Amino acid sequence: MGAVLGSLTLVWYRFEVPTSILIDATHYQLPQPTGVEHYVDKVLPRVCELLTASGAAVTCVGHVSKTLPGAAWLTDPHVPGWFQRRLPKLAQGYDLFWTPSGTGLVWPPCDQVVTIHDLGVYRVPHHYGFQERLRTKLIARLAAKRSVAVITPSEYVRSDVSHRWGIPHDRIHVTRLAPVLSEQSLPPRMEVPESFLLYVGRLDATKGIDMLVQVLEAVPDVQLVVAGRGNANLFPAKLADRVFLLGYVSEEEKRWLYEHATCLLMPSVSEGFGIPVAEALTLGCPVVAANA
């Protein structure tokens, strides 16, 4: 958390305190959050609280009215191209704009800080659609280069951003993630086998699902529980009786799965951090992970 605040305060020397900060909160408290949304949900309340306590005037902007401690909330309806067309106008008059969800403003009207979670699109471009490749390789790159500071979740992403985008290391700040687990543990709504391997995450090709299929084919007596939504067709029909697709699970159900799994499999092709690994290890669940 201190590193996040440090990154946000790099530009404070130019202004008299309190500074005015606008935060992109469009990914805050979305239904069924994934990795980036979990990051936003956990970090935003604390950052707003600490920035306000330090004397900053904080405003969060989103499409639906919500509340965050110590911050004003600006509601602006979504329209096509909102982020690059409407948001720069809303950011005018602020000293600093921070977007925690991966893509900043190409033409920021004030100093900008962006959080870049990963650059997997470069490593496996064929697994991403055209729009996602364009967003990362053009829009996110330009926004990061025009930012006074970039936040990443790991040294791995920091090196990737510096190497691929030519951003100096001293402008990139690592804020390592940590698991925030539910205190409650509840069994999933769907019945699962007594002994199982576990996968937690999206079902898409970048997550190395083909490796999970290879494991099941090589070890015929194991069963796999999958907690996450996505393309279930990545698992062939012949494995249907050994793969338990739970879809999106609650935080309480996820804790129960970690506590009862034989081990967690994390075969991703590329990960910015890999928070399920930290979650599983925190609860004593063994992990087999790709070096990615």
PDB file of C-alpha atoms in Angstrom:
ATOM      1  CA  MET A   1       0.000   0.000   0.000  1.00  0.00           C
ATOM      2  CA  GLY A   2       2.855   2.379   0.819  1.00  0.00           C
ATOM      3  CA  ALA A   3       4.287   1.905  -2.660  1.00  0.00           C
ATOM      4  CA  VAL A   4       0.947   2.848  -4.222  1.00  0.00           C
ATOM      5  CA  LEU A   5       0.833   6.019  -2.164  1.00  0.00           C
ATOM      6  CA  GLY A   6       4.477   6.717  -2.960  1.00  0.00           C
ATOM      7  CA  SER A   7       3.753   6.504  -6.670  1.00  0.00           C
ATOM      8  CA  LEU A   8       0.752   8.779  -6.353  1.00  0.00           C
ATOM      9  CA  THR A   9       2.724  11.355  -4.367  1.00  0.00           C
ATOM     10  CA  LEU A  10       5.687  11.549  -6.752  1.00  0.00           C
ATOM     11  CA  VAL A  11       4.182  14.642  -8.356  1.00  0.00           C
ATOM     12  CA  TRP A  12       3.061  16.353  -5.156  1.00  0.00           C
ATOM     13  CA  TYR A  13       6.226  18.430  -4.957  1.00  0.00           C
ATOM     14  CA  ARG A  14       4.759  20.712  -7.640  1.00  0.00           C
ATOM     15  CA  PHE A  15       1.655  21.601  -5.675  1.00  0.00           C
ATOM     16  CA  GLU A  16       0.616  23.032  -2.374  1.00  0.00           C
ATOM     17  CA  VAL A  17      -1.074  20.382  -0.255  1.00  0.00           C
ATOM     18  CA  PRO A  18      -3.847  19.389  -0.497  1.00  0.00           C
ATOM     19  CA  THR A  19      -3.610  18.206  -4.071  1.00  0.00           C
ATOM     20  CA  SER A  20      -6.690  17.168  -5.995  1.00  0.00           C
ATOM     21  CA  ILE A  21      -6.768  13.608  -7.280  1.00  0.00           C
ATOM     22  CA  LEU A  22      -9.238  11.949  -9.647  1.00  0.00           C
ATOM     23  CA  ILE A  23      -9.372   8.129  -9.540  1.00  0.00           C
ATOM     24  CA  ASP A  24     -10.920   5.906 -12.206  1.00  0.00           C
ATOM     25  CA  ALA A  25     -13.352   3.699 -10.250  1.00  0.00           C
ATOM     26  CA  THR A  26     -15.209   2.174 -13.204  1.00  0.00           C
ATOM     27  CA  HIS A  27     -13.998  -1.314 -12.156  1.00  0.00           C
ATOM     28  CA  TYR A  28     -14.986  -0.879  -8.494  1.00  0.00           C
ATOM     29  CA  GLN A  29     -17.575  -3.283  -7.040  1.00  0.00           C
ATOM     30  CA  LEU A  30     -18.511  -4.964 -10.290  1.00  0.00           C
ATOM     31  CA  PRO A  31     -20.512  -8.208 -10.121  1.00  0.00           C
ATOM     32  CA  GLN A  32     -18.396 -11.379 -10.227  1.00  0.00           C
ATOM     33  CA  PRO A  33     -14.996  -9.623 -10.094  1.00  0.00           C
ATOM     34  CA  THR A  34     -11.884 -11.205 -11.583  1.00  0.00           C
ATOM     35  CA  GLY A  35      -8.242 -10.403 -10.783  1.00  0.00           C
ATOM     36  CA  VAL A  36      -8.130  -6.724 -11.789  1.00  0.00           C
ATOM     37  CA  GLU A  37     -11.499  -6.007 -10.164  1.00  0.00           C
ATOM     38  CA  HIS A  38     -10.384  -7.706  -6.928  1.00  0.00           C
ATOM     39  CA  TYR A  39      -7.313  -5.448  -6.931  1.00  0.00           C
ATOM     40  CA  VAL A  40      -9.496  -2.369  -7.404  1.00  0.00           C
ATOM     41  CA  ASP A  41     -12.023  -3.477  -4.763  1.00  0.00           C
ATOM     42  CA  LYS A  42      -9.351  -4.035  -2.124  1.00  0.00           C
ATOM     43  CA  VAL A  43      -6.938  -1.184  -2.796  1.00  0.00           C
ATOM     44  CA  LEU A  44      -9.308   1.723  -3.546  1.00  0.00           C
ATOM     45  CA  PRO A  45     -11.000   2.117  -0.131  1.00  0.00           C
ATOM     46  CA  ARG A  46      -7.686   2.086   1.717  1.00  0.00           C
ATOM     47  CA  VAL A  47      -5.936   4.398  -0.746  1.00  0.00           C
ATOM     48  CA  CYS A  48      -8.821   6.888  -0.599  1.00  0.00           C
ATOM     49  CA  GLU A  49      -8.775   6.800   3.190  1.00  0.00           C
ATOM     50  CA  LEU A  50      -5.015   7.347   3.444  1.00  0.00           C
ATOM     51  CA  LEU A  51      -4.858  10.035   0.759  1.00  0.00           C
ATOM     52  CA  THR A  52      -7.684  11.953   2.398  1.00  0.00           C
ATOM     53  CA  ALA A  53      -5.986  11.683   5.798  1.00  0.00           C
ATOM     54  CA  SER A  54      -2.831  13.152   4.246  1.00  0.00           C
ATOM     55  CA  GLY A  55      -4.761  16.231   3.089  1.00  0.00           C
ATOM     56  CA  ALA A  56      -5.576  15.356  -0.525  1.00  0.00           C
ATOM     57  CA  ALA A  57      -8.963  16.071  -2.069  1.00  0.00           C
ATOM     58  CA  VAL A  58      -9.974  12.763  -3.674  1.00  0.00           C
ATOM     59  CA  THR A  59     -12.717  12.220  -6.243  1.00  0.00           C
ATOM     60  CA  CYS A  60     -13.652   8.840  -7.744  1.00  0.00           C
ATOM     61  CA  VAL A  61     -15.434   8.600 -11.090  1.00  0.00           C
ATOM     62  CA  GLY A  62     -17.673   5.761 -12.282  1.00  0.00           C
ATOM     63  CA  HIS A  63     -20.776   5.028 -14.323  1.00  0.00           C
ATOM     64  CA  VAL A  64     -22.982   4.090 -11.345  1.00  0.00           C
ATOM     65  CA  SER A  65     -23.247   5.997  -8.082  1.00  0.00           C
ATOM     66  CA  LYS A  66     -21.222   4.352  -5.268  1.00  0.00           C
ATOM     67  CA  THR A  67     -19.344   5.438  -2.165  1.00  0.00           C
ATOM     68  CA  LEU A  68     -15.716   5.238  -1.036  1.00  0.00           C
ATOM     69  CA  PRO A  69     -14.370   6.406   2.353  1.00  0.00           C
ATOM     70  CA  GLY A  70     -13.149   9.978   2.326  1.00  0.00           C
ATOM     71  CA  ALA A  71     -13.751  10.478  -1.396  1.00  0.00           C
ATOM     72  CA  ALA A  72     -16.298  12.412  -3.401  1.00  0.00           C
ATOM     73  CA  TRP A  73     -18.053  10.415  -6.126  1.00  0.00           C
ATOM     74  CA  LEU A  74     -18.576  11.662  -9.672  1.00  0.00           C
ATOM     75  CA  THR A  75     -21.150   9.717 -11.713  1.00  0.00           C
ATOM     76  CA  ASP A  76     -20.927   9.935 -15.492  1.00  0.00           C
ATOM     77  CA  PRO A  77     -22.947   7.602 -17.784  1.00  0.00           C
ATOM     78  CA  HIS A  78     -21.086   5.305 -20.151  1.00  0.00           C
ATOM     79  CA  VAL A  79     -21.079   6.159 -23.853  1.00  0.00           C
ATOM     80  CA  PRO A  80     -18.984   4.610 -26.664  1.00  0.00           C
ATOM     81  CA  GLY A  81     -15.406   5.841 -26.395  1.00  0.00           C
ATOM     82  CA  TRP A  82     -16.084   7.219 -22.907  1.00  0.00           C
ATOM     83  CA  PHE A  83     -12.637   6.557 -21.472  1.00  0.00           C
ATOM     84  CA  GLN A  84     -10.597   8.455 -24.060  1.00  0.00           C
ATOM     85  CA  ARG A  85     -13.245  11.038 -25.028  1.00  0.00           C
ATOM     86  CA  ARG A  86     -15.233  11.925 -21.905  1.00  0.00           C
ATOM     87  CA  LEU A  87     -12.780  11.154 -19.118  1.00  0.00           C
ATOM     88  CA  PRO A  88     -10.058  13.638 -20.224  1.00  0.00           C
ATOM     89  CA  LYS A  89     -12.616  16.441 -19.945  1.00  0.00           C
ATOM     90  CA  LEU A  90     -13.657  15.246 -16.489  1.00  0.00           C
ATOM     91  CA  ALA A  91      -9.998  15.140 -15.398  1.00  0.00           C
ATOM     92  CA  GLN A  92      -9.393  18.772 -16.300  1.00  0.00           C
ATOM     93  CA  GLY A  93      -8.713  20.878 -13.225  1.00  0.00           C
ATOM     94  CA  TYR A  94      -7.293  18.016 -11.165  1.00  0.00           C
ATOM     95  CA  ASP A  95      -3.608  17.819 -10.269  1.00  0.00           C
ATOM     96  CA  LEU A  96      -3.396  14.047 -10.685  1.00  0.00           C
ATOM     97  CA  PHE A  97      -5.357  11.230 -12.352  1.00  0.00           C
ATOM     98  CA  TRP A  98      -4.874   7.565 -11.390  1.00  0.00           C
ATOM     99  CA  THR A  99      -6.351   4.568 -13.165  1.00  0.00           C
ATOM    100  CA  PRO A 100      -5.828   1.269 -11.292  1.00  0.00           C
ATOM    101  CA  SER A 101      -7.286  -1.000 -13.988  1.00  0.00           C
ATOM    102  CA  GLY A 102      -4.709  -1.126 -16.764  1.00  0.00           C
ATOM    103  CA  THR A 103      -5.346   1.578 -19.355  1.00  0.00           C
ATOM    104  CA  GLY A 104      -4.725   5.291 -18.867  1.00  0.00           C
ATOM    105  CA  LEU A 105      -5.480   8.383 -20.908  1.00  0.00           C
ATOM    106  CA  VAL A 106      -3.594   8.829 -24.175  1.00  0.00           C
ATOM    107  CA  TRP A 107      -3.898  12.610 -23.810  1.00  0.00           C
ATOM    108  CA  PRO A 108      -4.049  13.219 -20.028  1.00  0.00           C
ATOM    109  CA  PRO A 109      -4.940  16.831 -19.129  1.00  0.00           C
ATOM    110  CA  CYS A 110      -2.993  16.535 -15.855  1.00  0.00           C
ATOM    111  CA  ASP A 111      -0.276  14.364 -14.348  1.00  0.00           C
ATOM    112  CA  GLN A 112      -1.218  10.693 -14.604  1.00  0.00           C
ATOM    113  CA  VAL A 113      -0.364   7.438 -12.800  1.00  0.00           C
ATOM    114  CA  VAL A 114      -1.411   4.070 -14.274  1.00  0.00           C
ATOM    115  CA  THR A 115      -1.365   0.526 -12.932  1.00  0.00           C
ATOM    116  CA  ILE A 116      -0.291  -2.049 -15.536  1.00  0.00           C
ATOM    117  CA  HIS A 117      -1.166  -5.582 -14.424  1.00  0.00           C
ATOM    118  CA  ASP A 118       0.489  -7.632 -17.179  1.00  0.00           C
ATOM    119  CA  LEU A 119       1.656  -7.661 -20.807  1.00  0.00           C
ATOM    120  CA  GLY A 120       0.663 -11.187 -21.712  1.00  0.00           C
ATOM    121  CA  VAL A 121      -0.648  -9.964 -25.061  1.00  0.00           C
ATOM    122  CA  TYR A 122       2.960  -9.715 -26.263  1.00  0.00           C
ATOM    123  CA  ARG A 123       3.900 -13.254 -25.244  1.00  0.00           C
ATOM    124  CA  VAL A 124       0.864 -15.022 -26.710  1.00  0.00           C
ATOM    125  CA  PRO A 125      -0.748 -12.541 -29.136  1.00  0.00           C
ATOM    126  CA  HIS A 126      -2.687 -15.285 -30.951  1.00  0.00           C
ATOM    127  CA  HIS A 127      -4.721 -15.872 -27.776  1.00  0.00           C
ATOM    128  CA  TYR A 128      -6.037 -12.283 -27.731  1.00  0.00           C
ATOM    129  CA  GLY A 129      -8.583 -10.571 -29.958  1.00  0.00           C
ATOM    130  CA  PHE A 130      -7.740  -7.631 -32.206  1.00  0.00           C
ATOM    131  CA  GLN A 131      -9.291  -5.041 -29.890  1.00  0.00           C
ATOM    132  CA  GLU A 132      -7.396  -6.338 -26.851  1.00  0.00           C
ATOM    133  CA  ARG A 133      -4.103  -6.294 -28.760  1.00  0.00           C
ATOM    134  CA  LEU A 134      -4.806  -2.751 -29.980  1.00  0.00           C
ATOM    135  CA  ARG A 135      -5.750  -1.568 -26.503  1.00  0.00           C
ATOM    136  CA  THR A 136      -2.527  -2.881 -24.941  1.00  0.00           C
ATOM    137  CA  LYS A 137       0.035  -2.327 -27.693  1.00  0.00           C
ATOM    138  CA  LEU A 138      -1.150   1.137 -28.710  1.00  0.00           C
ATOM    139  CA  ILE A 139      -3.462   2.814 -26.188  1.00  0.00           C
ATOM    140  CA  ALA A 140      -2.055   1.435 -22.914  1.00  0.00           C
ATOM    141  CA  ARG A 141       1.526   1.884 -24.154  1.00  0.00           C
ATOM    142  CA  LEU A 142       1.012   5.534 -25.110  1.00  0.00           C
ATOM    143  CA  ALA A 143      -0.824   6.224 -21.852  1.00  0.00           C
ATOM    144  CA  ALA A 144       1.965   4.657 -19.791  1.00  0.00           C
ATOM    145  CA  LYS A 145       4.678   6.570 -21.649  1.00  0.00           C
ATOM    146  CA  ARG A 146       2.790   9.807 -20.934  1.00  0.00           C
ATOM    147  CA  SER A 147       2.403   9.025 -17.225  1.00  0.00           C
ATOM    148  CA  VAL A 148       4.600  10.397 -14.465  1.00  0.00           C
ATOM    149  CA  ALA A 149       4.587   6.972 -12.780  1.00  0.00           C
ATOM    150  CA  VAL A 150       3.580   3.391 -13.575  1.00  0.00           C
ATOM    151  CA  ILE A 151       2.564   0.836 -10.933  1.00  0.00           C
ATOM    152  CA  THR A 152       3.069  -2.906 -11.526  1.00  0.00           C
ATOM    153  CA  PRO A 153       2.289  -5.927  -9.285  1.00  0.00           C
ATOM    154  CA  SER A 154       5.671  -7.622  -9.751  1.00  0.00           C
ATOM    155  CA  GLU A 155       9.288  -7.155 -10.841  1.00  0.00           C
ATOM    156  CA  TYR A 156       8.420  -9.404 -13.797  1.00  0.00           C
ATOM    157  CA  VAL A 157       5.873  -6.912 -15.146  1.00  0.00           C
ATOM    158  CA  ARG A 158       8.135  -3.996 -14.294  1.00  0.00           C
ATOM    159  CA  SER A 159      10.913  -5.455 -16.452  1.00  0.00           C
ATOM    160  CA  ASP A 160       8.429  -6.254 -19.227  1.00  0.00           C
ATOM    161  CA  VAL A 161       7.033  -2.688 -19.271  1.00  0.00           C
ATOM    162  CA  SER A 162      10.496  -1.139 -19.208  1.00  0.00           C
ATOM    163  CA  HIS A 163      11.854  -3.417 -21.957  1.00  0.00           C
ATOM    164  CA  ARG A 164       8.894  -3.376 -24.329  1.00  0.00           C
ATOM    165  CA  TRP A 165       7.733   0.209 -23.862  1.00  0.00           C
ATOM    166  CA  GLY A 166      11.033   1.949 -23.149  1.00  0.00           C
ATOM    167  CA  ILE A 167       9.896   3.411 -19.828  1.00  0.00           C
ATOM    168  CA  PRO A 168      12.769   4.101 -17.372  1.00  0.00           C
ATOM    169  CA  HIS A 169      12.898   1.773 -14.370  1.00  0.00           C
ATOM    170  CA  ASP A 170      12.766   4.663 -11.916  1.00  0.00           C
ATOM    171  CA  ARG A 171       9.295   5.611 -13.193  1.00  0.00           C
ATOM    172  CA  ILE A 172       7.931   2.097 -12.586  1.00  0.00           C
ATOM    173  CA  HIS A 173       7.014   1.115  -9.024  1.00  0.00           C
ATOM    174  CA  VAL A 174       6.299  -2.438  -7.858  1.00  0.00           C
ATOM    175  CA  THR A 175       3.420  -2.941  -5.409  1.00  0.00           C
ATOM    176  CA  ARG A 176       3.380  -6.666  -4.682  1.00  0.00           C
ATOM    177  CA  LEU A 177      -0.050  -8.145  -4.101  1.00  0.00           C
ATOM    178  CA  ALA A 178      -1.237 -10.110  -1.082  1.00  0.00           C
ATOM    179  CA  PRO A 179      -4.186 -12.458  -0.532  1.00  0.00           C
ATOM    180  CA  VAL A 180      -7.271 -11.051   1.171  1.00  0.00           C
ATOM    181  CA  LEU A 181      -9.233 -14.179   2.037  1.00  0.00           C
ATOM    182  CA  SER A 182     -12.720 -14.645   3.392  1.00  0.00           C
ATOM    183  CA  GLU A 183     -12.843 -15.572   7.074  1.00  0.00           C
ATOM    184  CA  GLN A 184     -15.719 -17.917   6.309  1.00  0.00           C
ATOM    185  CA  SER A 185     -15.428 -21.253   4.502  1.00  0.00           C
ATOM    186  CA  LEU A 186     -18.464 -22.684   2.687  1.00  0.00           C
ATOM    187  CA  PRO A 187     -18.687 -25.776   0.459  1.00  0.00           C
ATOM    188  CA  PRO A 188     -19.568 -25.022  -3.182  1.00  0.00           C
ATOM    189  CA  ARG A 189     -23.173 -25.248  -4.347  1.00  0.00           C
ATOM    190  CA  MET A 190     -22.248 -28.094  -6.706  1.00  0.00           C
ATOM    191  CA  GLU A 191     -21.070 -31.371  -5.240  1.00  0.00           C
ATOM    192  CA  VAL A 192     -17.379 -32.073  -5.803  1.00  0.00           C
ATOM    193  CA  PRO A 193     -15.347 -35.276  -5.358  1.00  0.00           C
ATOM    194  CA  GLU A 194     -13.648 -36.036  -2.045  1.00  0.00           C
ATOM    195  CA  SER A 195     -10.203 -35.882  -3.668  1.00  0.00           C
ATOM    196  CA  PHE A 196      -9.518 -33.366  -6.427  1.00  0.00           C
ATOM    197  CA  LEU A 197      -7.018 -31.110  -8.128  1.00  0.00           C
ATOM    198  CA  LEU A 198      -8.068 -27.453  -8.279  1.00  0.00           C
ATOM    199  CA  TYR A 199      -7.875 -24.723 -10.900  1.00  0.00           C
ATOM    200  CA  VAL A 200      -8.955 -21.142 -10.055  1.00  0.00           C
ATOM    201  CA  GLY A 201      -9.255 -18.539 -12.805  1.00  0.00           C
ATOM    202  CA  ARG A 202     -10.697 -17.702 -16.191  1.00  0.00           C
ATOM    203  CA  LEU A 203     -11.149 -20.415 -18.772  1.00  0.00           C
ATOM    204  CA  ASP A 204      -9.229 -19.194 -21.786  1.00  0.00           C
ATOM    205  CA  ALA A 205      -6.209 -20.307 -23.768  1.00  0.00           C
ATOM    206  CA  THR A 206      -3.808 -17.855 -22.053  1.00  0.00           C
ATOM    207  CA  LYS A 207      -4.369 -19.696 -18.783  1.00  0.00           C
ATOM    208  CA  GLY A 208      -2.789 -22.910 -20.068  1.00  0.00           C
ATOM    209  CA  ILE A 209      -5.970 -24.979 -20.047  1.00  0.00           C
ATOM    210  CA  ASP A 210      -4.390 -27.324 -22.599  1.00  0.00           C
ATOM    211  CA  MET A 211      -1.869 -28.268 -19.889  1.00  0.00           C
ATOM    212  CA  LEU A 212      -4.727 -29.203 -17.550  1.00  0.00           C
ATOM    213  CA  VAL A 213      -6.137 -31.438 -20.283  1.00  0.00           C
ATOM    214  CA  GLN A 214      -2.731 -33.099 -20.670  1.00  0.00           C
ATOM    215  CA  VAL A 215      -2.577 -33.766 -16.927  1.00  0.00           C
ATOM    216  CA  LEU A 216      -6.006 -35.416 -16.957  1.00  0.00           C
ATOM    217  CA  GLU A 217      -5.088 -37.538 -19.960  1.00  0.00           C
ATOM    218  CA  ALA A 218      -1.763 -38.606 -18.439  1.00  0.00           C
ATOM    219  CA  VAL A 219      -3.168 -39.425 -14.983  1.00  0.00           C
ATOM    220  CA  PRO A 220      -6.522 -41.157 -15.537  1.00  0.00           C
ATOM    221  CA  ASP A 221      -7.502 -41.513 -11.878  1.00  0.00           C
ATOM    222  CA  VAL A 222      -7.468 -37.788 -10.934  1.00  0.00           C
ATOM    223  CA  GLN A 223     -10.394 -35.395 -11.016  1.00  0.00           C
ATOM    224  CA  LEU A 224     -10.300 -31.647 -11.565  1.00  0.00           C
ATOM    225  CA  VAL A 225     -12.468 -28.938 -10.008  1.00  0.00           C
ATOM    226  CA  VAL A 226     -12.555 -25.679 -11.985  1.00  0.00           C
ATOM    227  CA  ALA A 227     -13.597 -22.438 -10.262  1.00  0.00           C
ATOM    228  CA  GLY A 228     -14.012 -19.761 -12.905  1.00  0.00           C
ATOM    229  CA  ARG A 229     -16.058 -18.803 -15.897  1.00  0.00           C
ATOM    230  CA  GLY A 230     -15.103 -18.860 -19.556  1.00  0.00           C
ATOM    231  CA  ASN A 231     -14.933 -21.275 -22.462  1.00  0.00           C
ATOM    232  CA  ALA A 232     -15.856 -24.697 -21.045  1.00  0.00           C
ATOM    233  CA  ASN A 233     -15.331 -26.210 -24.501  1.00  0.00           C
ATOM    234  CA  LEU A 234     -11.576 -26.088 -23.880  1.00  0.00           C
ATOM    235  CA  PHE A 235     -12.103 -29.387 -22.057  1.00  0.00           C
ATOM    236  CA  PRO A 236     -12.897 -32.243 -24.479  1.00  0.00           C
ATOM    237  CA  ALA A 237     -16.183 -34.109 -24.014  1.00  0.00           C
ATOM    238  CA  LYS A 238     -14.344 -37.343 -23.171  1.00  0.00           C
ATOM    239  CA  LEU A 239     -13.219 -35.737 -19.866  1.00  0.00           C
ATOM    240  CA  ALA A 240     -16.691 -34.522 -18.856  1.00  0.00           C
ATOM    241  CA  ASP A 241     -17.048 -37.046 -16.018  1.00  0.00           C
ATOM    242  CA  ARG A 242     -13.716 -35.966 -14.473  1.00  0.00           C
ATOM    243  CA  VAL A 243     -13.984 -32.171 -14.764  1.00  0.00           C
ATOM    244  CA  PHE A 244     -16.307 -30.350 -12.373  1.00  0.00           C
ATOM    245  CA  LEU A 245     -17.074 -26.888 -13.766  1.00  0.00           C
ATOM    246  CA  LEU A 246     -18.318 -24.717 -10.900  1.00  0.00           C
ATOM    247  CA  GLY A 247     -18.360 -21.427 -12.796  1.00  0.00           C
ATOM    248  CA  TYR A 248     -17.853 -18.294 -10.711  1.00  0.00           C
ATOM    249  CA  VAL A 249     -17.573 -19.063  -6.990  1.00  0.00           C
ATOM    250  CA  SER A 250     -17.917 -16.827  -3.942  1.00  0.00           C
ATOM    251  CA  GLU A 251     -14.942 -15.922  -1.769  1.00  0.00           C
ATOM    252  CA  GLU A 252     -16.262 -18.283   0.922  1.00  0.00           C
ATOM    253  CA  GLU A 253     -16.525 -21.160  -1.550  1.00  0.00           C
ATOM    254  CA  LYS A 254     -13.056 -20.414  -2.906  1.00  0.00           C
ATOM    255  CA  ARG A 255     -11.551 -20.676   0.574  1.00  0.00           C
ATOM    256  CA  TRP A 256     -13.238 -24.064   1.098  1.00  0.00           C
ATOM    257  CA  LEU A 257     -11.833 -25.342  -2.199  1.00  0.00           C
ATOM    258  CA  TYR A 258      -8.286 -24.297  -1.255  1.00  0.00           C
ATOM    259  CA  GLU A 259      -8.684 -25.985   2.121  1.00  0.00           C
ATOM    260  CA  HIS A 260      -9.853 -29.301   0.627  1.00  0.00           C
ATOM    261  CA  ALA A 261      -7.912 -29.567  -2.664  1.00  0.00           C
ATOM    262  CA  THR A 262      -5.032 -31.992  -3.101  1.00  0.00           C
ATOM    263  CA  CYS A 263      -3.189 -29.150  -4.829  1.00  0.00           C
ATOM    264  CA  LEU A 264      -3.761 -26.057  -6.956  1.00  0.00           C
ATOM    265  CA  LEU A 265      -2.673 -26.166 -10.605  1.00  0.00           C
ATOM    266  CA  MET A 266      -1.558 -22.837 -12.106  1.00  0.00           C
ATOM    267  CA  PRO A 267      -0.407 -23.535 -15.697  1.00  0.00           C
ATOM    268  CA  SER A 268      -0.793 -19.999 -17.098  1.00  0.00           C
ATOM    269  CA  VAL A 269       1.206 -18.996 -20.157  1.00  0.00           C
ATOM    270  CA  SER A 270       1.788 -15.555 -18.628  1.00  0.00           C
ATOM    271  CA  GLU A 271       0.753 -13.976 -15.311  1.00  0.00           C
ATOM    272  CA  GLY A 272       1.363 -10.509 -13.942  1.00  0.00           C
ATOM    273  CA  PHE A 273       1.352 -11.869 -10.405  1.00  0.00           C
ATOM    274  CA  GLY A 274      -0.832 -14.981  -9.990  1.00  0.00           C
ATOM    275  CA  ILE A 275      -2.815 -14.210  -6.839  1.00  0.00           C
ATOM    276  CA  PRO A 276      -4.390 -17.746  -6.600  1.00  0.00           C
ATOM    277  CA  VAL A 277      -0.892 -19.081  -5.866  1.00  0.00           C
ATOM    278  CA  ALA A 278      -0.535 -16.745  -2.877  1.00  0.00           C
ATOM    279  CA  GLU A 279      -4.088 -17.530  -1.730  1.00  0.00           C
ATOM    280  CA  ALA A 280      -3.532 -21.290  -1.886  1.00  0.00           C
ATOM    281  CA  LEU A 281      -0.164 -21.224  -0.114  1.00  0.00           C
ATOM    282  CA  THR A 282      -1.582 -18.995   2.634  1.00  0.00           C
ATOM    283  CA  LEU A 283      -4.121 -21.737   3.408  1.00  0.00           C
ATOM    284  CA  GLY A 284      -1.606 -24.581   3.204  1.00  0.00           C
ATOM    285  CA  CYS A 285      -2.697 -25.871  -0.198  1.00  0.00           C
ATOM    286  CA  PRO A 286       0.243 -27.184  -2.279  1.00  0.00           C
ATOM    287  CA  VAL A 287       0.764 -25.513  -5.666  1.00  0.00           C
ATOM    288  CA  VAL A 288       2.081 -26.717  -9.019  1.00  0.00           C
ATOM    289  CA  ALA A 289       2.673 -23.602 -11.147  1.00  0.00           C
ATOM    290  CA  ALA A 290       4.174 -22.710 -14.495  1.00  0.00           C
ATOM    291  CA  ASN A 291       7.261 -20.511 -14.453  1.00  0.00           C
ATOM    292  CA  ALA A 292       5.415 -17.659 -16.154  1.00  0.00           C
TER     293      ALA A 292
END
